[in-house]
Coordinates of C-alpha atoms in Angstrom, one line a residue:
Chain A
M155 CA 0.1 0.4 0.3
S156 CA 1.3 3.5 -1.1
T157 CA 2.0 6.3 1.6
R158 CA -0.3 8.0 -0.3
R159 CA -3.4 5.0 -0.3
Y160 CA -2.4 4.2 3.7
S161 CA -2.6 7.7 5.0
R162 CA -5.9 8.6 2.8
Q163 CA -7.5 5.4 4.4
S164 CA -5.2 5.4 7.9
S165 CA -7.5 5.9 10.7
R166 CA -7.4 9.5 11.5
A167 CA -8.0 10.8 8.2
F168 CA -11.5 8.8 9.3
F169 CA -12.0 11.2 11.6
E170 CA -10.7 14.0 10.3
R171 CA -13.7 14.0 7.6
T172 CA -16.9 13.9 10.5
W173 CA -17.9 15.5 13.5
I174 CA -15.0 14.7 16.5
Y175 CA -16.0 15.5 20.5
I176 CA -13.9 18.2 21.7
G177 CA -14.1 19.1 24.9
H178 CA -17.0 20.8 27.3
E179 CA -17.8 23.8 27.7
S180 CA -17.0 23.9 31.0
Q181 CA -12.7 23.5 30.2
V182 CA -13.1 27.1 29.2
P183 CA -15.2 29.2 31.1
R184 CA -13.3 32.8 30.2
A185 CA -12.0 34.6 28.1
G186 CA -8.6 32.8 26.9
D187 CA -8.8 29.8 28.8
F188 CA -8.4 27.1 26.0
F189 CA -8.3 22.9 25.4
A190 CA -6.1 21.8 23.8
T191 CA -5.9 18.6 21.9
R192 CA -6.1 16.5 18.3
I193 CA -8.9 15.6 15.9
G194 CA -7.2 12.4 14.1
R195 CA -4.0 13.7 12.8
H196 CA -4.2 18.2 13.4
P197 CA -3.0 19.3 16.5
V198 CA -6.9 22.0 17.4
V199 CA -7.1 24.1 20.0
L200 CA -10.4 25.2 21.6
V201 CA -10.3 28.8 22.6
R202 CA -12.8 31.0 24.9
G203 CA -13.2 34.4 23.2
D204 CA -13.4 37.6 25.0
D205 CA -17.1 38.3 23.4
G206 CA -17.7 34.7 25.3
E207 CA -18.1 32.7 21.5
T208 CA -16.4 28.7 21.6
R209 CA -13.4 28.7 18.7
V210 CA -12.2 25.3 17.4
F211 CA -8.2 26.5 15.8
F212 CA -5.5 24.2 14.0
N213 CA -2.8 25.0 16.5
R214 CA -0.4 25.4 14.3
C215 CA 1.2 29.1 14.0
L216 CA 0.8 30.5 10.0
H217 CA 5.0 31.4 10.4
K218 CA 6.7 28.4 10.1
G219 CA 4.4 26.5 11.5
A220 CA 4.8 25.3 15.3
Q221 CA 2.1 24.3 17.6
V222 CA 0.7 27.7 19.0
V223 CA 0.0 25.7 22.9
A224 CA 1.1 22.7 24.3
D225 CA -2.0 20.3 24.3
G226 CA -3.6 20.3 27.3
C227 CA -6.2 22.9 29.2
G228 CA -4.4 26.3 30.2
K229 CA -5.0 30.0 30.2
A230 CA -4.0 33.1 28.2
T231 CA -4.3 35.6 30.2
K232 CA -4.0 38.5 26.4
A233 CA -3.3 36.5 23.8
L234 CA -1.9 33.2 22.0
R235 CA 1.3 33.7 22.0
C236 CA 3.8 31.8 19.0
P237 CA 6.7 30.6 21.8
Y238 CA 8.9 30.5 18.3
H239 CA 9.3 34.3 16.9
G240 CA 6.1 35.4 18.9
W241 CA 3.7 36.1 16.8
I242 CA 1.0 36.7 18.4
Y243 CA -3.1 36.6 18.3
G244 CA -6.4 37.3 19.5
F245 CA -8.4 35.1 21.3
D246 CA -10.8 34.9 18.3
G247 CA -7.7 34.0 16.2
A248 CA -6.3 37.2 14.7
L249 CA -3.1 37.6 14.0
R250 CA -2.6 41.0 16.7
S251 CA 1.0 41.8 16.0
I252 CA 4.8 40.4 14.8
P253 CA 7.9 41.4 16.1
A254 CA 10.2 42.9 13.5
R255 CA 7.1 43.7 11.1
A256 CA 9.0 46.6 9.1
G257 CA 11.3 43.4 7.7
Y258 CA 7.3 42.8 5.9
D259 CA 7.2 46.3 4.8
G260 CA 4.8 46.3 1.7
G261 CA 4.1 41.6 2.2
I262 CA 1.3 40.2 2.5
V263 CA 2.1 39.4 5.5
R264 CA 0.2 42.0 8.2
A265 CA -1.5 42.4 11.1
G266 CA -5.4 41.2 11.2
A267 CA -4.4 39.2 7.2
D268 CA -7.0 37.2 7.6
D269 CA -4.5 34.7 5.4
F270 CA -2.4 34.9 8.5
A271 CA -5.2 34.5 11.0
L272 CA -5.1 31.9 13.4
R273 CA -6.7 28.4 10.8
Q274 CA -10.9 27.7 12.2
V275 CA -12.0 24.1 11.8
A276 CA -14.2 24.0 9.0
A277 CA -17.9 23.8 11.7
T278 CA -18.1 24.0 15.6
G279 CA -21.1 22.7 17.2
N280 CA -22.1 23.2 20.6
Y281 CA -24.9 20.6 21.8
R282 CA -25.8 21.2 25.5
G283 CA -22.2 22.5 26.8
F284 CA -20.9 19.5 25.3
I285 CA -17.8 20.8 21.5
F286 CA -18.4 19.3 18.4
A287 CA -15.6 20.5 15.4
R288 CA -15.3 19.1 12.2
A289 CA -12.2 19.6 10.7
A290 CA -12.5 20.1 7.1
G291 CA -15.4 19.4 4.2
N292 CA -18.9 19.6 3.8
G293 CA -21.7 18.3 5.8
P294 CA -24.3 17.8 8.4
S295 CA -25.2 20.3 10.9
L296 CA -24.1 19.1 14.7
A297 CA -27.9 18.8 15.4
D298 CA -28.7 16.2 12.4
W299 CA -25.5 14.9 12.4
L300 CA -26.8 14.0 15.8
G301 CA -30.2 12.8 15.2
P302 CA -31.2 10.5 17.6
L303 CA -28.5 10.6 20.1
V304 CA -29.6 13.5 21.5
G305 CA -32.1 12.7 24.0
S306 CA -29.9 9.6 25.7
L307 CA -26.6 13.1 26.0
D308 CA -30.5 15.3 27.0
N309 CA -30.3 12.4 29.6
F310 CA -27.1 12.9 30.3
V311 CA -27.7 16.8 30.9
D312 CA -30.7 15.8 32.6
R313 CA -29.7 14.0 35.4
A314 CA -29.0 17.2 37.3
P315 CA -30.5 19.3 39.4
A316 CA -30.0 21.8 37.8
G317 CA -29.7 21.1 34.0
E318 CA -25.9 21.0 34.2
V319 CA -22.6 19.2 34.0
E320 CA -18.9 21.0 34.7
V321 CA -16.2 18.4 33.7
A322 CA -14.8 18.0 37.1
G323 CA -12.3 15.4 39.4
G324 CA -9.3 15.1 36.7
V325 CA -8.7 12.8 33.5
L326 CA -8.0 9.4 33.0
R327 CA -5.1 9.2 29.8
Y328 CA -4.6 5.3 28.8
E329 CA -2.9 4.4 26.5
H330 CA -3.9 1.3 24.2
A331 CA -2.4 -1.1 21.2
C332 CA -4.6 -1.2 19.2
N333 CA -7.0 0.3 16.1
W334 CA -9.5 2.7 17.4
K335 CA -13.0 1.3 16.5
F336 CA -12.1 -2.2 18.7
F337 CA -12.5 0.2 21.7
V338 CA -15.7 1.7 20.5
E339 CA -16.9 -1.7 19.4
N340 CA -16.7 -2.5 22.6
T341 CA -18.1 0.1 24.9
L342 CA -21.6 -1.4 23.4
D343 CA -21.0 -5.4 23.0
A344 CA -22.7 -7.1 25.7
L345 CA -21.8 -10.4 25.2
H346 CA -17.8 -10.4 25.9
P347 CA -18.6 -8.3 30.4
M348 CA -19.4 -12.6 31.0
V349 CA -16.7 -13.9 29.8
V350 CA -14.0 -11.3 30.4
H351 CA -14.7 -10.0 33.4
Q352 CA -15.7 -12.6 35.1
S353 CA -13.2 -12.5 37.4
A354 CA -13.8 -9.0 38.7
A355 CA -16.7 -9.3 38.9
R356 CA -17.1 -13.4 40.3
A357 CA -15.1 -11.4 42.9
A358 CA -17.5 -8.9 43.9
R359 CA -19.9 -11.2 44.0
E360 CA -18.6 -14.0 46.7
I361 CA -17.7 -11.4 49.1
A362 CA -20.7 -10.1 48.5
A363 CA -23.0 -12.9 49.2
A364 CA -20.5 -13.8 52.4
R365 CA -21.8 -10.5 54.0
A366 CA -24.5 -10.7 56.3
P367 CA -28.8 -11.1 54.8
A368 CA -28.8 -8.2 57.1
A369 CA -25.9 -6.1 55.5
K370 CA -28.7 -3.2 54.1
T371 CA -26.6 -1.9 52.0
L372 CA -23.6 -3.3 50.5
E373 CA -20.0 -0.5 48.7
F374 CA -20.9 0.7 45.9
E375 CA -17.5 -0.9 44.7
L376 CA -20.2 -4.4 45.3
Q377 CA -22.9 -3.2 43.5
A378 CA -20.7 -1.7 40.4
L379 CA -19.3 -4.9 39.9
A380 CA -21.8 -7.2 40.2
P381 CA -23.7 -6.2 36.9
F382 CA -20.5 -7.5 35.4
V383 CA -21.5 -10.5 35.2
G384 CA -24.9 -10.3 34.7
S385 CA -27.4 -13.3 32.2
Y386 CA -27.7 -13.0 28.4
T387 CA -31.6 -12.3 28.7
F388 CA -30.1 -9.5 31.7
Y389 CA -28.6 -7.4 28.8
D390 CA -30.5 -8.6 25.6
N391 CA -33.9 -7.6 27.5
M392 CA -32.1 -3.8 28.6
G393 CA -32.2 -3.6 25.0
A394 CA -30.3 -1.6 22.9
R395 CA -30.8 1.3 20.2
V396 CA -29.3 2.4 16.3
M397 CA -29.0 5.2 14.4
C398 CA -27.9 7.3 11.8
N399 CA -24.4 7.8 11.3
G400 CA -23.1 4.8 13.1
H401 CA -24.9 6.4 16.4
A402 CA -26.0 3.9 19.0
D403 CA -27.2 3.1 22.6
L404 CA -26.7 0.6 24.7
G405 CA -29.1 -0.3 27.1
G406 CA -32.2 1.6 28.1
A407 CA -34.7 -0.1 29.7
A408 CA -32.1 -1.0 32.2
S409 CA -28.8 -0.6 32.4
I410 CA -25.4 -2.8 34.2
H411 CA -26.1 0.6 37.0
S412 CA -29.8 0.5 36.9
N413 CA -29.7 -1.8 40.2
Y414 CA -27.8 1.5 42.4
Q415 CA -28.9 2.7 45.6
E416 CA -29.3 6.1 44.6
D417 CA -27.7 8.7 47.7
P418 CA -31.4 9.8 49.5
A419 CA -30.3 13.6 49.2
Y420 CA -29.6 13.3 45.4
L421 CA -33.0 12.4 44.8
G422 CA -34.4 15.2 46.6
A423 CA -32.3 17.6 45.4
M424 CA -34.1 15.8 42.0
T425 CA -37.6 15.9 42.9
G426 CA -37.0 19.1 44.1
A427 CA -35.9 20.6 41.0
Y428 CA -38.0 18.4 38.1
G429 CA -41.0 16.5 40.3
E430 CA -41.5 13.5 41.0
Q431 CA -42.6 11.7 37.7
R432 CA -40.3 14.0 35.8
T433 CA -37.2 12.4 38.0
R434 CA -38.6 8.9 38.1
E435 CA -38.3 8.9 33.4
I436 CA -34.8 11.1 33.9
L437 CA -33.6 8.1 36.3
A438 CA -35.7 5.6 34.7
L439 CA -33.9 5.7 31.1
S440 CA -30.5 3.9 32.2
R441 CA -27.5 3.4 29.8
N442 CA -24.8 1.5 29.7
N443 CA -22.9 3.5 26.8
S444 CA -24.3 5.9 24.1
L445 CA -21.8 6.7 21.3
A446 CA -21.5 9.8 19.4
Y447 CA -19.4 7.5 16.6
P448 CA -16.2 7.5 16.3
S449 CA -15.1 9.9 19.2
L450 CA -17.0 10.3 22.2
M451 CA -19.0 7.7 24.8
F452 CA -20.8 8.5 27.4
K453 CA -22.2 6.7 30.5
A454 CA -25.8 8.9 31.7
P455 CA -25.6 7.4 35.0
V456 CA -22.2 7.4 35.7
Q457 CA -21.6 10.9 35.0
L458 CA -18.0 10.4 32.7
I459 CA -17.4 9.8 29.0
R460 CA -14.5 8.5 27.2
V461 CA -13.5 9.9 24.7
V462 CA -11.8 8.6 21.7
R463 CA -8.2 9.3 19.7
P464 CA -6.3 7.6 17.3
L465 CA -2.4 7.5 17.4
A466 CA -1.6 5.4 14.9
V467 CA -2.9 2.2 12.6
D468 CA -2.2 0.0 16.1
R469 CA -2.8 2.5 19.1
T470 CA -5.4 4.8 20.5
L471 CA -5.2 6.7 23.3
I472 CA -8.4 6.7 25.6
E473 CA -9.1 9.7 27.9
T474 CA -12.0 9.4 30.6
W475 CA -13.3 12.9 32.0
H476 CA -16.0 13.1 35.2
F477 CA -18.7 15.3 35.4
R478 CA -20.3 17.1 38.4
L479 CA -24.3 17.2 38.3
K480 CA -24.7 20.5 39.3
G481 CA -27.0 21.6 42.5
A482 CA -26.9 17.5 43.1
P483 CA -24.7 16.9 46.5
D484 CA -20.3 15.9 46.6
S485 CA -21.5 12.2 46.8
M486 CA -23.1 11.6 43.0
L487 CA -19.0 13.1 42.0
A488 CA -17.1 11.2 44.0
R489 CA -19.6 8.3 42.8
T490 CA -17.9 8.7 39.2
L491 CA -14.6 8.4 40.4
S492 CA -15.1 5.8 42.7
Y493 CA -16.5 4.1 39.5
S494 CA -13.7 4.8 36.9
T495 CA -10.7 3.7 39.0
L496 CA -12.2 1.3 39.4
V497 CA -12.8 0.7 36.0
N498 CA -11.7 2.7 33.6
S499 CA -8.3 3.0 35.2
S500 CA -5.2 1.3 33.2
A501 CA -4.6 -0.5 36.9
G502 CA -8.6 -1.2 37.0
M503 CA -10.4 -4.4 37.7
V504 CA -11.6 -4.3 34.1
G505 CA -10.5 -1.9 31.7
P506 CA -6.9 -4.0 31.3
D507 CA -8.8 -7.4 30.9
D508 CA -10.4 -5.4 27.6
H509 CA -7.5 -3.8 26.2
Q510 CA -5.4 -7.5 27.0
I511 CA -8.6 -8.7 24.8
Y512 CA -8.5 -6.2 21.4
R513 CA -4.7 -6.9 21.3
R514 CA -5.6 -10.3 20.8
L515 CA -8.2 -8.5 18.4
Q516 CA -5.4 -7.0 16.5
S517 CA -3.3 -10.2 16.3
G518 CA -5.3 -12.2 15.2
L519 CA -6.8 -10.1 12.0
A520 CA -3.1 -9.9 10.7
T521 CA -3.8 -13.3 8.8
S522 CA -5.3 -12.9 6.3
E523 CA -6.4 -16.0 4.8
V524 CA -10.4 -15.6 7.0
E525 CA -11.0 -11.8 5.2
W526 CA -14.3 -11.7 7.5
V527 CA -15.6 -10.6 10.7
E528 CA -18.6 -12.6 11.6
M529 CA -21.8 -10.0 12.9
S530 CA -24.6 -12.1 11.4
R531 CA -26.9 -11.9 15.3
Y532 CA -29.8 -11.0 15.1
A533 CA -29.8 -9.4 11.7
D534 CA -33.6 -8.0 10.7
A535 CA -34.4 -8.3 14.5
G536 CA -35.8 -4.4 14.6
E537 CA -38.1 -2.1 15.9
V538 CA -37.8 1.1 13.0
S539 CA -39.3 4.0 15.8
A540 CA -40.8 7.4 14.2
D541 CA -37.5 9.1 15.0
G542 CA -35.4 6.8 12.3
S543 CA -34.2 4.7 15.3
V544 CA -33.8 0.9 15.2
S545 CA -34.5 -0.8 19.1
V546 CA -33.1 -4.3 18.8
K547 CA -31.9 -7.1 21.7
G548 CA -28.9 -6.2 23.8
T549 CA -26.6 -8.4 22.3
S550 CA -27.3 -7.8 18.7
D551 CA -25.1 -7.1 16.4
A552 CA -27.0 -4.7 14.6
M553 CA -24.8 -1.6 16.4
F554 CA -21.5 -2.7 14.9
R555 CA -23.4 -3.2 11.7
G556 CA -24.3 0.4 11.3
Q557 CA -20.8 1.7 12.4
F558 CA -19.1 -0.2 9.4
A559 CA -22.0 1.4 7.6
A560 CA -21.2 5.2 8.6
W561 CA -17.0 4.0 8.7
R562 CA -17.6 2.7 4.8
A563 CA -20.2 5.1 3.6
L564 CA -17.3 8.5 5.1
M565 CA -14.4 6.8 3.3
R566 CA -15.8 5.9 0.1
A567 CA -17.1 10.3 0.5
E568 CA -14.4 11.8 -1.7
Chain B
M71 CA 18.8 1.1 77.0
M72 CA 20.4 3.9 77.3
A73 CA 21.4 4.6 73.7
T74 CA 17.5 4.6 72.7
N75 CA 16.9 7.8 74.2
H76 CA 19.3 9.8 72.4
P77 CA 16.4 10.9 68.9
Q78 CA 19.0 9.8 67.0
S79 CA 19.7 6.9 68.0
A80 CA 16.3 5.6 68.4
A81 CA 16.4 6.7 64.5
A82 CA 18.8 4.5 64.0
A83 CA 17.5 2.1 66.1
T84 CA 14.1 1.9 64.5
Y85 CA 15.6 2.1 60.6
F86 CA 17.4 -1.2 60.0
P87 CA 13.3 -2.3 61.3
L88 CA 12.0 -0.8 59.0
S89 CA 13.6 -1.1 55.8
Q90 CA 14.2 -4.6 56.2
F91 CA 10.4 -4.4 56.2
L92 CA 10.3 -2.6 52.7
Y93 CA 12.4 -5.6 51.5
R94 CA 9.9 -7.5 52.6
E95 CA 7.3 -6.1 51.2
A96 CA 8.9 -6.3 48.0
A97 CA 10.4 -9.4 47.6
L98 CA 6.4 -10.7 48.6
L99 CA 4.7 -9.2 45.7
D100 CA 7.6 -10.2 43.6
A101 CA 7.0 -13.6 45.3
R102 CA 3.1 -13.7 43.5
D103 CA 2.0 -13.7 47.9
W104 CA -0.6 -12.2 47.3
D105 CA -2.2 -12.8 50.7
A106 CA 0.6 -11.5 52.9
W107 CA 1.4 -8.9 50.9
G108 CA -2.3 -8.2 52.4
K109 CA -1.6 -8.2 55.3
L110 CA 0.9 -5.8 55.6
F111 CA -2.1 -3.3 55.6
A112 CA -4.0 -2.0 58.5
P113 CA -7.8 -3.1 58.3
D114 CA -8.4 0.4 57.3
G115 CA -5.1 0.6 55.1
I116 CA -5.3 2.4 52.2
Y117 CA -3.3 1.1 49.1
W118 CA -3.3 4.6 46.5
V119 CA -2.3 5.5 43.4
P120 CA -2.9 8.8 42.3
A121 CA -3.3 9.7 39.0
T122 CA -1.6 13.2 39.0
R123 CA 0.6 14.9 40.6
G124 CA 0.4 15.6 43.4
Q125 CA -2.9 15.0 44.3
T126 CA -3.9 15.8 47.5
D127 CA -8.2 13.8 46.9
S128 CA -8.7 10.6 47.1
V129 CA -12.7 11.4 46.8
N130 CA -12.8 14.9 45.4
H131 CA -10.5 13.3 42.6
V132 CA -10.1 10.3 39.9
S133 CA -7.0 7.8 40.8
L134 CA -5.1 4.8 40.0
V135 CA -5.6 2.9 42.4
N136 CA -7.9 3.6 45.8
D137 CA -7.6 0.0 47.3
N138 CA -9.3 0.1 50.4
A139 CA -9.4 -3.8 52.7
L140 CA -12.2 -4.5 50.4
L141 CA -10.9 -3.7 46.9
R142 CA -7.4 -5.3 47.7
E143 CA -9.6 -8.2 48.1
I144 CA -11.3 -8.3 45.5
R145 CA -7.7 -6.6 43.9
L146 CA -6.6 -10.4 45.0
G147 CA -9.7 -12.2 44.7
R148 CA -8.9 -11.0 40.5
L149 CA -4.8 -11.5 40.6
K150 CA -5.6 -15.0 41.9
N151 CA -8.2 -15.7 38.8
E152 CA -6.9 -18.1 36.6
D153 CA -9.2 -17.0 33.7
T154 CA -8.5 -12.9 34.7
S155 CA -7.4 -11.8 30.8
S156 CA -5.0 -8.8 31.4
L157 CA -3.3 -11.9 33.3
Q158 CA -2.7 -14.3 30.4
G159 CA 0.8 -13.0 30.1
M160 CA 1.7 -13.8 32.6
P161 CA 2.5 -10.8 33.7
N162 CA 6.3 -10.7 35.9
S163 CA 7.8 -8.4 38.5
S164 CA 11.1 -6.8 39.8
H165 CA 10.8 -4.3 42.6
L166 CA 13.6 -2.7 43.7
V167 CA 13.5 0.2 46.8
S168 CA 15.7 2.7 48.2
N169 CA 17.0 6.0 49.1
I170 CA 15.2 5.2 52.6
I171 CA 14.0 8.3 54.2
L172 CA 12.7 7.3 58.2
V173 CA 10.7 11.6 57.9
A174 CA 8.2 11.2 60.3
I175 CA 8.8 9.4 64.0
D176 CA 5.5 9.9 65.8
A177 CA 6.4 8.9 69.2
T178 CA 3.4 9.2 71.3
A179 CA 1.1 6.8 68.7
G180 CA 4.1 4.6 67.7
H181 CA 3.9 5.1 63.5
Y182 CA 6.4 6.4 61.1
T183 CA 6.9 7.0 58.0
L184 CA 8.8 5.9 55.3
Q185 CA 10.0 7.7 52.0
S186 CA 11.8 6.1 50.3
R187 CA 11.8 5.5 45.5
F188 CA 10.8 2.5 43.5
V189 CA 11.5 1.2 39.8
V190 CA 9.5 -1.8 39.2
A191 CA 9.9 -3.6 36.3
Q192 CA 6.6 -5.3 34.9
Y193 CA 7.4 -8.1 32.5
A194 CA 4.2 -9.8 31.1
S195 CA 4.7 -11.8 26.7
W196 CA 4.3 -8.1 24.9
G197 CA 6.7 -6.6 26.1
T198 CA 8.5 -4.8 30.0
R199 CA 7.4 -2.0 31.1
T200 CA 9.3 0.0 33.6
F201 CA 7.6 1.8 36.7
Q202 CA 9.5 4.6 38.3
G203 CA 8.4 7.2 41.6
S204 CA 8.4 7.2 45.1
Y205 CA 6.5 5.4 47.8
F206 CA 5.5 7.3 51.2
H207 CA 3.7 4.6 53.2
E208 CA 2.3 6.2 56.2
R209 CA 1.5 5.2 59.8
V210 CA 3.5 2.6 60.0
R211 CA 3.1 1.1 63.2
D212 CA 3.7 -2.4 64.6
A213 CA 1.0 -3.7 66.1
D214 CA 1.7 -6.8 68.4
G215 CA 5.1 -7.3 66.3
E216 CA 3.7 -6.9 63.7
L217 CA 4.8 -3.5 61.6
K218 CA 1.2 -2.6 60.1
I219 CA 0.8 -0.1 56.7
A220 CA -2.1 2.7 57.4
L221 CA -1.7 3.7 53.5
K222 CA 0.4 3.2 51.1
R223 CA 0.8 6.0 48.3
V224 CA 2.5 5.2 45.0
D225 CA 3.8 8.5 43.3
L226 CA 4.3 7.8 39.0
V227 CA 7.4 10.2 38.1
D228 CA 5.3 9.9 34.7
V229 CA 2.2 9.7 36.1
D230 CA 0.8 12.8 34.1
G231 CA 1.4 11.3 30.9
P232 CA -0.3 9.1 28.9
Q233 CA -0.2 6.0 30.5
G234 CA -0.6 1.9 29.9
D235 CA -1.4 -1.3 31.4
L236 CA -0.7 -0.8 35.5
L237 CA -0.9 -4.9 36.3
S238 CA 1.7 -5.6 39.4
I239 CA 0.8 -3.7 42.5
L240 CA 3.6 -1.6 42.7

């Protein structure tokens, strides 16, 4: 395969063609706050402007091309200054000033010149605080692209008594030795937990069973781990939803999170904000994972997201970000962080077992003797809703079929 | 004994058994003697690997590991389970402990805090990874002739970068 062909077909090229999750607006609350990350191979930076707007720029100086700000969160006081020759940009991306500008007299380089403003990505969008961007090309608006998945994002935010969430509690960065697709697929795979996570879940179940029956409340970690070895029927019945552009949910009627004992103070705050009926509706919708394909997995019932950043064909960075529900007691964030330490950490009791399977997939699929993988489970068994989403059983392969259909469509588009 | 009344001598007298305690802990981990390692902790003892530099809070900030007795029991149960997929690569470890400093002696409470440096090599079938950083063994107490750890804090030198699998107990 030629380098050019590889480049066009690479994992990261795919990310450069569609809407990618960048960050949450709470990461850049004030003018000059920025968050620098990647869209595929592009370094990009989310910046809050003096006008309050958030913009996403390619993080590349228009002079010699140096990355203007370092990756991660930061705060600029007056302007963005390239660390190489000191070109200075406003928070709106405009080139403000150039050192030793006399040398450019009569030429094209001057403060305010459009060609030398930080280049904005093709499109940005914000849905209830979640900021997405598309690096290049034409395509649907963010709302059209998300389609019925907005309902799942709504459930994430509606779980806050004050109707807003904010990033809190730090981030986990876990580098995986595999292609991004394995991770994305696995978050919606309901046939693996009882096999792959049997070791941790069984240990938790045995400890829980040994507790005196009088123990009315189990530690959160036992509540969290035990459902991983739920039955196939349990996972089938929780249901799944397949949507446009590869988006999907696993869980709805139930999830591995739906039997948590909720803090009465949280239920009180929710009831106070929404009333009893609406609170019941919000909390009854319980999804294991929702996927805004390909870059964002979110877990509304435990207020965390996983963000996918492909690094190479066989290397993927997974970031786990955590959210505070505004108006909720502190116990809710503490629970989110306990869950993440237990499950998503590179030293956790769940994530490394998944990662080992991704290594096996990366290795096993290196053979060209078998040119397909099997994904026919519950073929054509789905119920189509008015919004175009298809409801299927939790262990259906329909979610994977949807992902690959979306991948193929986008990679074939010119 | 006269000598132990002098603070310097008291420190010297306690340094030897405390340093031996750290070496024995390392040897238990390398020998995969998980149960014996678990018993080095006080009943409310914590094994903590923060997720960022200078982290002081394990409740309102995520951690790489934050094991109380319950989670230690689950973690050790998982390590003993032959079906654990991440352990199919037969992980093996070598713990090196050095630069041990007795940073605090609380004579009234009868406990000690130790700082040290570690290098842990973790071999799995897909390669060897090395972890480096600092240990803090806090409030190590003599309980009926056995030393018990109240808090073992592990500060990885590269904690702010992306992490690979941390399969070993550090």
